[in-house]
Short mmCIF file of C-alpha atoms and ligand atoms in Angstrom, two decimals:
data_model
loop_
_atom_site.label_atom_id
_atom_site.label_comp_id
_atom_site.label_asym_id
_atom_site.label_seq_id
_atom_site.Cartn_x
_atom_site.Cartn_y
_atom_site.Cartn_z
CA MET A 1 -165.28 27.64 43.95
CA ASN A 2 -163.70 24.20 44.15
CA HIS A 3 -162.52 24.19 47.78
CA GLU A 4 -160.69 20.88 47.51
CA LYS A 5 -158.59 22.23 44.67
CA ALA A 6 -158.07 25.53 46.52
CA ALA A 7 -156.70 23.60 49.51
CA PHE A 8 -154.38 21.64 47.23
CA PHE A 9 -152.97 24.84 45.72
CA ASP A 10 -152.70 26.40 49.20
CA SER A 11 -150.36 23.51 50.02
CA GLN A 12 -148.25 24.31 46.94
CA VAL A 13 -147.64 27.98 47.69
CA ASP A 14 -143.98 27.52 48.71
CA ALA A 15 -143.22 24.88 46.07
CA PRO A 16 -140.39 25.87 43.72
CA TRP A 17 -142.69 25.69 40.65
CA ALA A 18 -144.96 28.31 42.21
CA ASP A 19 -142.61 30.58 44.06
CA THR A 20 -139.29 30.78 42.23
CA PRO A 21 -138.68 33.88 40.11
CA TYR A 22 -138.56 33.19 36.37
CA SER A 23 -135.23 31.61 35.49
CA ARG A 24 -132.93 32.37 32.53
CA ALA A 25 -134.16 29.14 30.94
CA GLU A 26 -137.75 30.38 31.14
CA LYS A 27 -136.95 33.79 29.61
CA PRO A 28 -137.47 32.68 25.96
CA LYS A 29 -140.87 31.23 26.96
CA LEU A 30 -141.84 34.46 28.68
CA ASP A 31 -140.63 36.46 25.67
CA ARG A 32 -142.77 34.32 23.38
CA LEU A 33 -145.81 34.89 25.59
CA PHE A 34 -145.30 38.68 25.44
CA LEU A 35 -144.66 38.54 21.69
CA HIS A 36 -148.10 37.01 21.20
CA CYS A 37 -149.69 39.63 23.48
CA GLY A 38 -148.51 42.48 21.23
CA SER A 39 -148.51 45.96 22.74
CA LEU A 40 -150.17 45.83 26.14
CA THR A 41 -150.11 49.54 26.95
CA GLY A 42 -153.46 50.69 28.30
CA LEU A 43 -155.17 47.30 27.93
CA THR A 44 -157.50 45.56 30.38
CA VAL A 45 -156.16 42.06 30.98
CA ILE A 46 -157.53 39.18 33.05
CA GLU A 47 -155.14 36.64 34.47
CA PRO A 48 -157.05 33.76 36.08
CA GLY A 49 -155.06 31.39 38.29
CA CYS A 50 -152.34 33.97 38.91
CA GLY A 51 -150.61 31.87 41.58
CA THR A 52 -147.94 33.87 43.42
CA GLY A 53 -148.20 36.76 40.96
CA ARG A 54 -144.96 36.31 39.03
CA LEU A 55 -146.63 36.97 35.68
CA THR A 56 -149.13 39.45 37.16
CA ARG A 57 -146.32 41.84 38.06
CA GLU A 58 -144.78 41.65 34.58
CA LEU A 59 -148.18 42.16 32.94
CA ALA A 60 -149.01 45.11 35.19
CA GLN A 61 -145.74 46.79 34.28
CA ALA A 62 -146.46 46.17 30.60
CA VAL A 63 -150.02 47.61 30.62
CA GLY A 64 -148.73 50.65 32.49
CA PRO A 65 -150.74 53.13 34.56
CA THR A 66 -153.43 53.53 31.87
CA GLY A 67 -154.16 49.81 31.79
CA CYS A 68 -155.28 47.28 34.33
CA VAL A 69 -154.59 43.65 35.21
CA LEU A 70 -157.35 41.80 37.03
CA ALA A 71 -155.81 38.67 38.47
CA CYS A 72 -157.58 36.03 40.52
CA ASP A 73 -156.92 32.73 42.20
CA ILE A 74 -158.97 30.24 44.22
CA SER A 75 -156.08 29.73 46.68
CA LEU A 76 -156.02 32.38 49.40
CA LYS A 77 -152.35 31.68 50.09
CA MET A 78 -151.47 32.24 46.42
CA VAL A 79 -153.54 35.44 46.44
CA SER A 80 -151.75 36.70 49.50
CA LYS A 81 -148.34 36.20 47.81
CA ALA A 82 -149.57 37.71 44.56
CA ARG A 83 -150.72 40.81 46.44
CA GLN A 84 -147.26 41.14 48.02
CA CYS A 85 -145.65 40.59 44.63
CA THR A 86 -147.68 43.41 43.03
CA CYS A 87 -147.63 45.73 46.03
CA GLY A 88 -147.15 49.34 44.90
CA ILE A 89 -148.43 48.68 41.35
CA PRO A 90 -151.94 50.16 41.42
CA GLN A 91 -152.94 48.82 38.00
CA ALA A 92 -152.67 45.27 39.37
CA ARG A 93 -155.66 44.00 41.35
CA VAL A 94 -155.74 40.50 42.78
CA PHE A 95 -159.02 38.84 43.74
CA HIS A 96 -159.61 35.74 45.82
CA ALA A 97 -162.12 34.15 43.45
CA ALA A 98 -162.60 31.55 40.79
CA MET A 99 -162.42 33.18 37.38
CA GLU A 100 -166.02 32.23 36.64
CA GLU A 101 -167.14 34.12 39.79
CA LEU A 102 -165.59 37.46 38.84
CA ASP A 103 -168.33 40.02 38.36
CA LEU A 104 -167.19 41.80 35.19
CA LYS A 105 -169.04 43.83 32.61
CA GLU A 106 -169.69 42.04 29.34
CA GLU A 107 -167.32 42.95 26.49
CA SER A 108 -165.03 44.93 28.79
CA VAL A 109 -161.74 43.03 28.50
CA ASP A 110 -159.03 43.11 25.81
CA LEU A 111 -157.05 40.02 26.69
CA VAL A 112 -157.39 36.91 28.87
CA ILE A 113 -154.20 35.01 29.70
CA CYS A 114 -154.65 31.52 31.06
CA HIS A 115 -151.12 30.80 32.13
CA GLN A 116 -150.84 27.23 33.40
CA VAL A 117 -154.44 27.19 34.63
CA PHE A 118 -156.64 25.96 31.76
CA PRO A 119 -156.44 22.22 32.69
CA HIS A 120 -157.72 23.10 36.17
CA PHE A 121 -161.05 24.54 35.03
CA SER A 122 -163.65 21.94 36.03
CA ASP A 123 -165.92 22.78 33.09
CA LYS A 124 -163.72 24.00 30.25
CA SER A 125 -166.54 24.74 27.83
CA SER A 126 -168.34 26.92 30.33
CA ALA A 127 -165.04 28.64 31.26
CA LEU A 128 -164.55 29.47 27.57
CA GLY A 129 -168.14 30.74 27.40
CA TRP A 130 -167.46 33.03 30.36
CA ILE A 131 -164.24 34.31 28.75
CA ALA A 132 -166.05 34.97 25.45
CA LYS A 133 -168.71 36.95 27.32
CA VAL A 134 -166.28 39.34 29.03
CA LEU A 135 -163.97 39.78 26.03
CA LYS A 136 -164.55 42.66 23.65
CA PRO A 137 -165.29 41.66 20.05
CA GLU A 138 -161.89 40.75 18.53
CA GLY A 139 -160.53 40.30 22.07
CA VAL A 140 -157.81 37.70 22.52
CA LEU A 141 -157.43 34.57 24.63
CA LEU A 142 -154.01 33.06 25.27
CA ILE A 143 -153.64 29.60 26.77
CA VAL A 144 -150.01 29.15 27.72
CA HIS A 145 -147.87 26.53 29.43
CA PHE A 146 -144.10 26.55 29.81
CA GLU A 147 -144.06 22.79 29.13
CA CYS A 148 -145.66 20.89 26.27
CA ARG A 149 -149.08 19.22 26.53
CA ASP A 150 -147.76 15.68 27.11
CA VAL A 151 -145.53 16.80 29.97
CA ILE A 152 -148.27 18.84 31.66
CA ASN A 153 -150.83 16.05 31.40
CA ASP A 154 -148.30 13.54 32.67
CA VAL A 155 -147.32 15.67 35.67
CA HIS A 156 -150.99 16.01 36.67
CA ARG A 157 -151.69 12.32 36.14
CA LYS A 158 -148.70 11.29 38.26
CA ALA A 159 -149.50 13.82 40.99
CA GLY A 160 -152.33 11.44 41.97
CA THR A 161 -154.22 14.17 43.79
CA VAL A 162 -157.21 16.39 43.08
CA VAL A 163 -155.46 17.54 39.87
CA GLU A 164 -154.83 14.07 38.45
CA HIS A 165 -157.61 14.35 35.87
CA ASP A 166 -156.82 17.97 34.93
CA ASN A 167 -155.82 17.80 31.27
CA ILE A 168 -155.04 20.03 28.35
CA PRO A 169 -157.48 18.64 25.76
CA ASP A 170 -156.04 17.45 22.44
CA ARG A 171 -155.97 19.83 19.50
CA ASP A 172 -159.25 18.67 17.94
CA GLN A 173 -161.13 18.79 21.22
CA ILE A 174 -159.95 22.26 22.13
CA ALA A 175 -160.62 23.53 18.60
CA LYS A 176 -164.24 22.31 18.90
CA MET A 177 -164.66 23.94 22.32
CA LEU A 178 -163.23 27.21 21.05
CA SER A 179 -165.36 27.22 17.94
CA ALA A 180 -168.51 26.58 20.03
CA ALA A 181 -167.61 29.65 22.12
CA ASN A 182 -167.05 31.77 18.96
CA PHE A 183 -163.28 31.81 19.00
CA GLN A 184 -161.02 31.49 15.98
CA ILE A 185 -157.58 29.97 16.55
CA GLU A 186 -154.78 32.23 15.30
CA HIS A 187 -151.80 30.29 16.59
CA TYR A 188 -151.25 26.81 17.98
CA SER A 189 -147.92 25.36 18.99
CA ASP A 190 -147.01 22.51 21.26
CA ASP A 191 -143.24 22.42 21.44
CA PRO A 192 -140.98 20.28 23.66
CA ASP A 193 -138.61 23.23 24.23
CA LEU A 194 -140.93 26.24 24.34
CA GLY A 195 -144.09 24.64 25.70
CA TYR A 196 -147.73 25.06 24.69
CA LEU A 197 -149.23 28.25 23.29
CA LEU A 198 -152.69 28.72 21.84
CA LYS A 199 -153.91 32.13 20.70
CA ALA A 200 -157.57 32.58 19.79
CA ARG A 201 -159.64 35.62 18.92
CA ARG A 202 -163.29 36.21 19.76
CA VAL A 203 -165.12 36.62 16.47
CA LEU A 204 -168.67 37.74 15.73
CA PHE A 205 -170.58 35.55 13.28
C1 SAM B 301 -150.50 25.46 38.13
S1 SAM B 301 -150.97 26.90 39.04
C2 SAM B 301 -150.31 28.20 38.02
C3 SAM B 301 -150.10 29.49 38.76
C4 SAM B 301 -149.45 30.59 37.93
N1 SAM B 301 -150.28 30.94 36.80
C5 SAM B 301 -148.06 30.18 37.50
O1 SAM B 301 -147.88 29.90 36.32
O2 SAM B 301 -147.17 30.12 38.36
C6 SAM B 301 -152.71 27.03 38.76
C7 SAM B 301 -153.36 28.07 39.64
O3 SAM B 301 -154.72 28.24 39.22
C8 SAM B 301 -155.55 28.38 40.34
N2 SAM B 301 -156.92 28.01 39.90
C9 SAM B 301 -157.41 26.77 39.62
N3 SAM B 301 -158.67 26.85 39.18
C10 SAM B 301 -159.00 28.17 39.16
C11 SAM B 301 -160.17 28.90 38.77
N4 SAM B 301 -161.28 28.28 38.33
N5 SAM B 301 -160.15 30.25 38.87
C12 SAM B 301 -159.02 30.90 39.32
N6 SAM B 301 -157.90 30.25 39.71
C13 SAM B 301 -157.88 28.91 39.62
C14 SAM B 301 -154.90 27.50 41.40
O4 SAM B 301 -155.24 27.86 42.70
C15 SAM B 301 -153.41 27.70 41.11
O5 SAM B 301 -152.85 28.73 41.89
#
């Protein structure tokens, strides 16, 4: 686990970006995310970098009691809020761990949703390799941001902290990384109004 980054995100736990319930303006972005998930009922979903659990709760309600959402975060303060946020929803489990440290069975997961966390993976290729390993064949990876790539990269650069070099790679770079990890891109959009959404499926060659 990157402890320096964990401490940074601990310090952000009460920041409006982390802690405010989804606004009306964000609703179309959330709807688009769920549209690309398809039916979630009964699925096993991983949500790395769950933050305060805003999306975790929505996902857990969508998978229902026959499904399961395994969320994790490196920040203990975020985890603590996410556990409060999902309290009473048994299909939501929140771990204090880096995604890459989760001990999961190979080919056991239907969907991985990287919501506003992908730039923060220190080694993106190895993170994608880990995701490919736990996904079932034909399993889906969503990389989602509520802002477009330029805005996200700019915010991190200007933050001037431990996240300043955390980038969403450009389209060619991410396509190469995904292909090397046996993913096929099914949807790519980088929109100033709706944000960034990449959907890829694990394929067997
Ligand atoms: C920008 S925040 C997004 C939080 C939440 N997904 C949201 O949209 O509100 C990124 C989160 O990812 C966590 N994180 C960073 N690297 C991680 C990793 N390798 N595994 C799990 N969580 C990680 C951070 O602690 C932070 O809470």
